[in-house]
Amino acid sequence: MNIKEIFGGVKKEEKEKTPVSPFTSPKEKVLREGEFSLRTNLGGGINETDFVRIEGDGSGVLKKVREKGCANRERAAYLIDRFLGFNFVPPTVLKGEREVLQEFVEDAETADTYGKRAKKETGVSRLPIPKDQILKLHVFDFIIRNVDRHKGNYLIKDDKIFAIDHEFSLSESKFGESSGIVEYQLERIVEMVGQGERISGDIVASLKKFYSWPEGQELLAALLGELIDKEIVKEFIKQLLEFIEAITEEGGLDGPKILELIKQR
Amino acid sequence: MKYVEFYKLNNDGSQTTIATCYLKDGGVVECEGNENLIENLKNEGIKDYTEESGQTKLYFKDGLKFLEQLKYNFKSGYLNASDILEK
């Protein structure tokens, strides 16, 4: 024991480690640290939004949102997306108090403008949005308690969905309260599964893996806890695990467990 | 006449106006431009963000209120709606 330890109070406390996601994409570093070679202010919308070109590595949409919580929830939705294997949300990072930067998806269209008409105009053969993708999106929205999904805030590219605009997910004001929209999402999941649609195998496997990975649950909770209220995070993880329990290995739903979930909400 | 424009974001960061919705005499909205978008607006309506529940929808018949809510519905950057403009 050295003299400093004997007299106490001088031993440096070990610094708390900042949790790091094992799913961190290299793109996040680019978004976080890259220099902008172009920054153009976009017209319209309620947020101050810029299109940015990142020096030598793609583009992004930079949003200055009304409050810090909105930016944090955008990042939180991205983290959940990665941990659970949905791969819907383009890499998303915080850029300051109220700014959030998300990778720009080139050649994507909002679901609002995607349709048969474009097929005629461009000569590109396009299929309707696959039902399993829509079901997967409902599942994602239900999990993140997103109260703001419509055709203006998801994109389609090569028959794949990209989910954007998650300012109103994990909403503190509505979380835990009976939100009609969240109930609606669960009803839609139940309805689609009832019609024979199944939650895709990759997402079932990914959710089940998360369920049996307590360290991952703790890590996600720690990462989310840096962004949103810890009590909300605790409740989120609890409800997520209950929902995963209600999903069968075949991508169907366990009726009694789902009824229990509906009763709780 | 009051109207709202829709701006689609291109790969180079420029924006293209792809549709316009007008408030017509009689207080009803009419739109022209991208047909997929207009069809969706007409059939599915838009969210009314002034409503707490977030479940109320607005349609062309709702006139000025429909126009006012467009910019809250289209705010992603990929497809933005303008404020109400006048000409």
mmCIF file of N, CA and C in Angstrom, chain A residues 142-245:
data_model
loop_
_atom_site.group_PDB
_atom_site.id
_atom_site.type_symbol
_atom_site.label_atom_id
_atom_site.label_comp_id
_atom_site.label_asym_id
_atom_site.label_seq_id
_atom_site.Cartn_x
_atom_site.Cartn_y
_atom_site.Cartn_z
ATOM 1 N N PHE A 142 -44.606 -0.563 -32.886
ATOM 2 C CA PHE A 142 -45.213 -0.948 -31.606
ATOM 3 C C PHE A 142 -44.142 -1.013 -30.522
ATOM 4 N N ILE A 143 -43.018 -1.591 -30.866
ATOM 5 C CA ILE A 143 -41.932 -1.732 -29.882
ATOM 6 C C ILE A 143 -41.417 -0.367 -29.430
ATOM 7 N N ILE A 144 -41.197 0.534 -30.383
ATOM 8 C CA ILE A 144 -40.637 1.840 -29.992
ATOM 9 C C ILE A 144 -41.739 2.834 -29.593
ATOM 10 N N ARG A 145 -42.970 2.340 -29.563
ATOM 11 C CA ARG A 145 -44.132 3.167 -29.205
ATOM 12 C C ARG A 145 -44.160 4.443 -30.041
ATOM 13 N N ASN A 146 -44.035 4.248 -31.314
ATOM 14 C CA ASN A 146 -44.052 5.394 -32.225
ATOM 15 C C ASN A 146 -45.494 5.805 -32.503
ATOM 16 N N VAL A 147 -45.801 7.050 -32.184
ATOM 17 C CA VAL A 147 -47.175 7.506 -32.392
ATOM 18 C C VAL A 147 -47.296 8.333 -33.681
ATOM 19 N N ASP A 148 -46.259 8.282 -34.508
ATOM 20 C CA ASP A 148 -46.289 9.134 -35.704
ATOM 21 C C ASP A 148 -45.762 8.388 -36.929
ATOM 22 N N ARG A 149 -46.488 7.391 -37.369
ATOM 23 C CA ARG A 149 -46.096 6.732 -38.615
ATOM 24 C C ARG A 149 -47.188 6.961 -39.659
ATOM 25 N N HIS A 150 -46.767 7.452 -40.780
ATOM 26 C CA HIS A 150 -47.671 7.577 -41.932
ATOM 27 C C HIS A 150 -46.794 7.505 -43.169
ATOM 28 N N LYS A 151 -47.424 7.580 -44.339
ATOM 29 C CA LYS A 151 -46.660 7.345 -45.562
ATOM 30 C C LYS A 151 -45.601 8.406 -45.856
ATOM 31 N N GLY A 152 -45.665 9.513 -45.130
ATOM 32 C CA GLY A 152 -44.671 10.565 -45.338
ATOM 33 C C GLY A 152 -43.373 10.289 -44.590
ATOM 34 N N ASN A 153 -43.393 9.331 -43.662
ATOM 35 C CA ASN A 153 -42.158 9.124 -42.902
ATOM 36 C C ASN A 153 -41.636 7.687 -42.931
ATOM 37 N N TYR A 154 -41.881 7.041 -44.052
ATOM 38 C CA TYR A 154 -41.041 5.884 -44.349
ATOM 39 C C TYR A 154 -40.752 5.883 -45.843
ATOM 40 N N LEU A 155 -39.576 5.374 -46.176
ATOM 41 C CA LEU A 155 -39.080 5.439 -47.550
ATOM 42 C C LEU A 155 -39.045 4.043 -48.151
ATOM 43 N N ILE A 156 -39.105 4.011 -49.459
ATOM 44 C CA ILE A 156 -39.001 2.732 -50.167
ATOM 45 C C ILE A 156 -37.833 2.844 -51.160
ATOM 46 N N LYS A 157 -37.018 1.836 -51.147
ATOM 47 C CA LYS A 157 -35.966 1.743 -52.165
ATOM 48 C C LYS A 157 -35.701 0.260 -52.416
ATOM 49 N N ASP A 158 -35.788 -0.141 -53.664
ATOM 50 C CA ASP A 158 -35.576 -1.551 -54.033
ATOM 51 C C ASP A 158 -36.408 -2.498 -53.164
ATOM 52 N N ASP A 159 -37.682 -2.148 -52.993
ATOM 53 C CA ASP A 159 -38.626 -2.971 -52.208
ATOM 54 C C ASP A 159 -38.256 -3.080 -50.731
ATOM 55 N N LYS A 160 -37.348 -2.237 -50.289
ATOM 56 C CA LYS A 160 -36.982 -2.253 -48.869
ATOM 57 C C LYS A 160 -37.461 -0.962 -48.210
ATOM 58 N N ILE A 161 -37.890 -1.086 -46.971
ATOM 59 C CA ILE A 161 -38.368 0.083 -46.221
ATOM 60 C C ILE A 161 -37.224 0.698 -45.405
ATOM 61 N N PHE A 162 -37.200 2.026 -45.390
ATOM 62 C CA PHE A 162 -36.320 2.772 -44.483
ATOM 63 C C PHE A 162 -37.235 3.649 -43.625
ATOM 64 N N ALA A 163 -37.121 3.495 -42.325
ATOM 65 C CA ALA A 163 -38.000 4.253 -41.423
ATOM 66 C C ALA A 163 -37.280 5.509 -40.933
ATOM 67 N N ILE A 164 -37.966 6.632 -41.039
ATOM 68 C CA ILE A 164 -37.380 7.910 -40.618
ATOM 69 C C ILE A 164 -38.379 8.648 -39.711
ATOM 70 N N ASP A 165 -37.927 9.779 -39.142
ATOM 71 C CA ASP A 165 -38.812 10.621 -38.316
ATOM 72 C C ASP A 165 -39.308 9.909 -37.061
ATOM 73 N N HIS A 166 -38.470 9.812 -36.067
ATOM 74 C CA HIS A 166 -38.895 9.133 -34.841
ATOM 75 C C HIS A 166 -38.917 10.068 -33.635
ATOM 76 N N GLU A 167 -39.196 11.336 -33.919
ATOM 77 C CA GLU A 167 -39.268 12.332 -32.838
ATOM 78 C C GLU A 167 -40.323 11.970 -31.803
ATOM 79 N N PHE A 168 -41.356 11.281 -32.246
ATOM 80 C CA PHE A 168 -42.477 10.979 -31.341
ATOM 81 C C PHE A 168 -42.502 9.514 -30.903
ATOM 82 N N SER A 169 -41.334 8.878 -30.942
ATOM 83 C CA SER A 169 -41.281 7.524 -30.397
ATOM 84 C C SER A 169 -40.908 7.638 -28.913
ATOM 85 N N LEU A 170 -41.155 6.590 -28.161
ATOM 86 C CA LEU A 170 -40.813 6.556 -26.735
ATOM 87 C C LEU A 170 -41.201 7.856 -26.036
ATOM 88 N N SER A 171 -42.313 8.404 -26.465
ATOM 89 C CA SER A 171 -42.719 9.714 -25.982
ATOM 90 C C SER A 171 -42.951 9.707 -24.481
ATOM 91 N N GLU A 172 -42.300 10.622 -23.814
ATOM 92 C CA GLU A 172 -42.405 10.672 -22.356
ATOM 93 C C GLU A 172 -43.819 11.019 -21.909
ATOM 94 N N SER A 173 -44.454 11.927 -22.636
ATOM 95 C CA SER A 173 -45.776 12.356 -22.204
ATOM 96 C C SER A 173 -46.813 11.254 -22.407
ATOM 97 N N LYS A 174 -46.610 10.454 -23.442
ATOM 98 C CA LYS A 174 -47.640 9.456 -23.724
ATOM 99 C C LYS A 174 -47.260 8.061 -23.246
ATOM 100 N N PHE A 175 -45.986 7.902 -22.887
ATOM 101 C CA PHE A 175 -45.540 6.569 -22.534
ATOM 102 C C PHE A 175 -46.256 6.094 -21.277
ATOM 103 N N GLY A 176 -46.742 4.854 -21.339
ATOM 104 C CA GLY A 176 -47.406 4.293 -20.170
ATOM 105 C C GLY A 176 -48.877 4.642 -20.103
ATOM 106 N N GLU A 177 -49.257 5.689 -20.838
ATOM 107 C CA GLU A 177 -50.675 6.024 -20.876
ATOM 108 C C GLU A 177 -51.295 5.232 -22.008
ATOM 109 N N SER A 178 -52.584 5.206 -22.001
ATOM 110 C CA SER A 178 -53.257 4.464 -23.062
ATOM 111 C C SER A 178 -53.245 5.296 -24.336
ATOM 112 N N SER A 179 -52.284 5.017 -25.207
ATOM 113 C CA SER A 179 -52.239 5.742 -26.473
ATOM 114 C C SER A 179 -52.984 4.932 -27.523
ATOM 115 N N GLY A 180 -54.017 5.511 -28.049
ATOM 116 C CA GLY A 180 -54.831 4.821 -29.044
ATOM 117 C C GLY A 180 -54.015 4.344 -30.219
ATOM 118 N N ILE A 181 -52.994 5.108 -30.568
ATOM 119 C CA ILE A 181 -52.221 4.765 -31.755
ATOM 120 C C ILE A 181 -51.387 3.513 -31.519
ATOM 121 N N VAL A 182 -50.806 3.409 -30.336
ATOM 122 C CA VAL A 182 -50.010 2.224 -30.030
ATOM 123 C C VAL A 182 -50.918 0.996 -30.004
ATOM 124 N N GLU A 183 -52.115 1.155 -29.436
ATOM 125 C CA GLU A 183 -53.086 0.052 -29.443
ATOM 126 C C GLU A 183 -53.446 -0.308 -30.873
ATOM 127 N N TYR A 184 -53.584 0.716 -31.706
ATOM 128 C CA TYR A 184 -53.918 0.483 -33.110
ATOM 129 C C TYR A 184 -52.831 -0.360 -33.780
ATOM 130 N N GLN A 185 -51.584 -0.051 -33.468
ATOM 131 C CA GLN A 185 -50.483 -0.814 -34.076
ATOM 132 C C GLN A 185 -50.541 -2.275 -33.665
ATOM 133 N N LEU A 186 -50.837 -2.513 -32.396
ATOM 134 C CA LEU A 186 -50.927 -3.899 -31.934
ATOM 135 C C LEU A 186 -52.108 -4.596 -32.620
ATOM 136 N N GLU A 187 -53.212 -3.859 -32.754
ATOM 137 C CA GLU A 187 -54.378 -4.436 -33.442
ATOM 138 C C GLU A 187 -54.044 -4.794 -34.881
ATOM 139 N N ARG A 188 -53.271 -3.922 -35.541
ATOM 140 C CA ARG A 188 -52.886 -4.187 -36.938
ATOM 141 C C ARG A 188 -52.003 -5.439 -37.023
ATOM 142 N N ILE A 189 -51.094 -5.590 -36.056
ATOM 143 C CA ILE A 189 -50.225 -6.774 -36.025
ATOM 144 C C ILE A 189 -51.097 -8.017 -35.864
ATOM 145 N N VAL A 190 -52.017 -7.951 -34.897
ATOM 146 C CA VAL A 190 -52.901 -9.094 -34.632
ATOM 147 C C VAL A 190 -53.726 -9.413 -35.881
ATOM 148 N N GLU A 191 -54.227 -8.347 -36.513
ATOM 149 C CA GLU A 191 -55.067 -8.527 -37.716
ATOM 150 C C GLU A 191 -54.271 -9.189 -38.847
ATOM 151 N N MET A 192 -53.066 -8.674 -39.110
ATOM 152 C CA MET A 192 -52.264 -9.224 -40.211
ATOM 153 C C MET A 192 -51.851 -10.670 -39.939
ATOM 154 N N VAL A 193 -51.492 -10.933 -38.701
ATOM 155 C CA VAL A 193 -51.116 -12.310 -38.344
ATOM 156 C C VAL A 193 -52.356 -13.211 -38.459
ATOM 157 N N GLY A 194 -53.503 -12.665 -38.046
ATOM 158 C CA GLY A 194 -54.762 -13.412 -38.154
ATOM 159 C C GLY A 194 -55.104 -13.747 -39.596
ATOM 160 N N GLN A 195 -54.645 -12.892 -40.515
ATOM 161 C CA GLN A 195 -54.916 -13.128 -41.945
ATOM 162 C C GLN A 195 -53.869 -14.069 -42.563
ATOM 163 N N GLY A 196 -52.973 -14.550 -41.738
ATOM 164 C CA GLY A 196 -52.009 -15.534 -42.238
ATOM 165 C C GLY A 196 -50.614 -14.988 -42.466
ATOM 166 N N GLU A 197 -50.441 -13.659 -42.326
ATOM 167 C CA GLU A 197 -49.098 -13.081 -42.496
ATOM 168 C C GLU A 197 -48.247 -13.478 -41.278
ATOM 169 N N ARG A 198 -46.977 -13.652 -41.479
ATOM 170 C CA ARG A 198 -46.099 -14.042 -40.375
ATOM 171 C C ARG A 198 -44.949 -13.038 -40.226
ATOM 172 N N ILE A 199 -44.571 -12.794 -38.991
ATOM 173 C CA ILE A 199 -43.411 -11.926 -38.736
ATOM 174 C C ILE A 199 -42.198 -12.671 -39.295
ATOM 175 N N SER A 200 -41.387 -11.979 -40.075
ATOM 176 C CA SER A 200 -40.326 -12.677 -40.810
ATOM 177 C C SER A 200 -39.345 -13.397 -39.876
ATOM 178 N N GLY A 201 -38.845 -14.515 -40.373
ATOM 179 C CA GLY A 201 -37.978 -15.381 -39.578
ATOM 180 C C GLY A 201 -36.757 -14.675 -39.032
ATOM 181 N N ASP A 202 -36.172 -13.777 -39.847
ATOM 182 C CA ASP A 202 -34.955 -13.097 -39.389
ATOM 183 C C ASP A 202 -35.236 -12.215 -38.182
ATOM 184 N N ILE A 203 -36.415 -11.579 -38.197
ATOM 185 C CA ILE A 203 -36.717 -10.669 -37.081
ATOM 186 C C ILE A 203 -37.114 -11.469 -35.840
ATOM 187 N N VAL A 204 -37.814 -12.582 -36.043
ATOM 188 C CA VAL A 204 -38.166 -13.434 -34.895
ATOM 189 C C VAL A 204 -36.876 -13.925 -34.236
ATOM 190 N N ALA A 205 -35.946 -14.410 -35.067
ATOM 191 C CA ALA A 205 -34.685 -14.929 -34.530
ATOM 192 C C ALA A 205 -33.929 -13.835 -33.774
ATOM 193 N N SER A 206 -33.924 -12.648 -34.346
ATOM 194 C CA SER A 206 -33.213 -11.536 -33.738
ATOM 195 C C SER A 206 -33.845 -11.122 -32.394
ATOM 196 N N LEU A 207 -35.180 -11.094 -32.376
ATOM 197 C CA LEU A 207 -35.875 -10.720 -31.131
ATOM 198 C C LEU A 207 -35.653 -11.781 -30.050
ATOM 199 N N LYS A 208 -35.738 -13.036 -30.451
ATOM 200 C CA LYS A 208 -35.540 -14.121 -29.477
ATOM 201 C C LYS A 208 -34.104 -14.111 -28.926
ATOM 202 N N LYS A 209 -33.172 -13.762 -29.816
ATOM 203 C CA LYS A 209 -31.768 -13.691 -29.394
ATOM 204 C C LYS A 209 -31.602 -12.588 -28.333
ATOM 205 N N PHE A 210 -32.260 -11.455 -28.611
ATOM 206 C CA PHE A 210 -32.186 -10.350 -27.654
ATOM 207 C C PHE A 210 -32.805 -10.764 -26.317
ATOM 208 N N TYR A 211 -33.901 -11.517 -26.401
ATOM 209 C CA TYR A 211 -34.614 -11.968 -25.190
ATOM 210 C C TYR A 211 -33.704 -12.793 -24.289
ATOM 211 N N SER A 212 -32.871 -13.612 -24.927
ATOM 212 C CA SER A 212 -32.007 -14.479 -24.108
ATOM 213 C C SER A 212 -30.579 -13.917 -23.990
ATOM 214 N N TRP A 213 -30.476 -12.619 -24.059
ATOM 215 C CA TRP A 213 -29.173 -11.946 -23.974
ATOM 216 C C TRP A 213 -29.255 -10.828 -22.921
ATOM 217 N N PRO A 214 -29.205 -11.184 -21.629
ATOM 218 C CA PRO A 214 -29.362 -10.168 -20.578
ATOM 219 C C PRO A 214 -28.323 -9.057 -20.634
ATOM 220 N N GLU A 215 -27.096 -9.416 -21.044
ATOM 221 C CA GLU A 215 -26.054 -8.365 -21.117
ATOM 222 C C GLU A 215 -26.429 -7.327 -22.176
ATOM 223 N N GLY A 216 -26.988 -7.823 -23.279
ATOM 224 C CA GLY A 216 -27.428 -6.917 -24.352
ATOM 225 C C GLY A 216 -28.559 -6.018 -23.878
ATOM 226 N N GLN A 217 -29.460 -6.600 -23.099
ATOM 227 C CA GLN A 217 -30.583 -5.808 -22.561
ATOM 228 C C GLN A 217 -30.053 -4.695 -21.658
ATOM 229 N N GLU A 218 -29.072 -5.066 -20.838
ATOM 230 C CA GLU A 218 -28.479 -4.065 -19.922
ATOM 231 C C GLU A 218 -27.751 -2.975 -20.702
ATOM 232 N N LEU A 219 -27.050 -3.402 -21.735
ATOM 233 C CA LEU A 219 -26.287 -2.446 -22.536
ATOM 234 C C LEU A 219 -27.224 -1.479 -23.277
ATOM 235 N N LEU A 220 -28.278 -2.042 -23.865
ATOM 236 C CA LEU A 220 -29.235 -1.171 -24.558
ATOM 237 C C LEU A 220 -29.871 -0.202 -23.559
ATOM 238 N N ALA A 221 -30.230 -0.733 -22.386
ATOM 239 C CA ALA A 221 -30.834 0.127 -21.358
ATOM 240 C C ALA A 221 -29.868 1.247 -20.968
ATOM 241 N N ALA A 222 -28.586 0.914 -20.854
ATOM 242 C CA ALA A 222 -27.592 1.932 -20.472
ATOM 243 C C ALA A 222 -27.467 3.000 -21.569
ATOM 244 N N LEU A 223 -27.458 2.546 -22.808
ATOM 245 C CA LEU A 223 -27.342 3.506 -23.922
ATOM 246 C C LEU A 223 -28.583 4.402 -24.002
ATOM 247 N N LEU A 224 -29.745 3.783 -23.845
ATOM 248 C CA LEU A 224 -30.989 4.566 -23.904
ATOM 249 C C LEU A 224 -31.097 5.505 -22.707
ATOM 250 N N GLY A 225 -30.565 5.028 -21.569
ATOM 251 C CA GLY A 225 -30.620 5.843 -20.357
ATOM 252 C C GLY A 225 -29.853 7.150 -20.465
ATOM 253 N N GLU A 226 -28.946 7.214 -21.428
ATOM 254 C CA GLU A 226 -28.217 8.475 -21.661
ATOM 255 C C GLU A 226 -29.050 9.448 -22.487
ATOM 256 N N LEU A 227 -30.154 8.928 -23.044
ATOM 257 C CA LEU A 227 -30.959 9.745 -23.957
ATOM 258 C C LEU A 227 -32.335 10.087 -23.403
ATOM 259 N N ILE A 228 -32.922 9.102 -22.728
ATOM 260 C CA ILE A 228 -34.274 9.336 -22.220
ATOM 261 C C ILE A 228 -34.364 8.905 -20.753
ATOM 262 N N ASP A 229 -35.451 9.298 -20.131
ATOM 263 C CA ASP A 229 -35.660 9.024 -18.717
ATOM 264 C C ASP A 229 -35.457 7.534 -18.392
ATOM 265 N N LYS A 230 -34.710 7.273 -17.348
ATOM 266 C CA LYS A 230 -34.354 5.881 -17.008
ATOM 267 C C LYS A 230 -35.572 5.038 -16.639
ATOM 268 N N GLU A 231 -36.564 5.674 -16.038
ATOM 269 C CA GLU A 231 -37.787 4.931 -15.690
ATOM 270 C C GLU A 231 -38.510 4.468 -16.956
ATOM 271 N N ILE A 232 -38.483 5.332 -17.956
ATOM 272 C CA ILE A 232 -39.118 4.983 -19.234
ATOM 273 C C ILE A 232 -38.352 3.829 -19.880
ATOM 274 N N VAL A 233 -37.040 3.895 -19.782
ATOM 275 C CA VAL A 233 -36.202 2.834 -20.363
ATOM 276 C C VAL A 233 -36.519 1.496 -19.689
ATOM 277 N N LYS A 234 -36.642 1.535 -18.370
ATOM 278 C CA LYS A 234 -36.920 0.312 -17.610
ATOM 279 C C LYS A 234 -38.250 -0.304 -18.068
ATOM 280 N N GLU A 235 -39.227 0.560 -18.184
ATOM 281 C CA GLU A 235 -40.554 0.097 -18.615
ATOM 282 C C GLU A 235 -40.523 -0.403 -20.061
ATOM 283 N N PHE A 236 -39.736 0.302 -20.883
ATOM 284 C CA PHE A 236 -39.604 -0.096 -22.292
ATOM 285 C C PHE A 236 -39.040 -1.517 -22.400
ATOM 286 N N ILE A 237 -37.951 -1.784 -21.671
ATOM 287 C CA ILE A 237 -37.310 -3.107 -21.730
ATOM 288 C C ILE A 237 -38.284 -4.183 -21.225
ATOM 289 N N LYS A 238 -38.994 -3.867 -20.162
ATOM 290 C CA LYS A 238 -39.944 -4.832 -19.587
ATOM 291 C C LYS A 238 -41.030 -5.179 -20.619
ATOM 292 N N GLN A 239 -41.594 -4.132 -21.234
ATOM 293 C CA GLN A 239 -42.675 -4.371 -22.201
ATOM 294 C C GLN A 239 -42.155 -5.054 -23.460
ATOM 295 N N LEU A 240 -40.926 -4.731 -23.849
ATOM 296 C CA LEU A 240 -40.333 -5.367 -25.030
ATOM 297 C C LEU A 240 -40.202 -6.876 -24.799
ATOM 298 N N LEU A 241 -39.701 -7.249 -23.630
ATOM 299 C CA LEU A 241 -39.517 -8.666 -23.332
ATOM 300 C C LEU A 241 -40.857 -9.397 -23.279
ATOM 301 N N GLU A 242 -41.874 -8.726 -22.740
ATOM 302 C CA GLU A 242 -43.211 -9.338 -22.701
ATOM 303 C C GLU A 242 -43.741 -9.556 -24.113
ATOM 304 N N PHE A 243 -43.472 -8.584 -24.970
ATOM 305 C CA PHE A 243 -43.948 -8.704 -26.357
ATOM 306 C C PHE A 243 -43.218 -9.836 -27.076
ATOM 307 N N ILE A 244 -41.902 -9.919 -26.853
ATOM 308 C CA ILE A 244 -41.137 -10.996 -27.513
ATOM 309 C C ILE A 244 -41.650 -12.367 -27.052
ATOM 310 N N GLU A 245 -42.003 -12.433 -25.768
ATOM 311 C CA GLU A 245 -42.555 -13.699 -25.243
ATOM 312 C C GLU A 245 -43.824 -14.095 -25.980
#
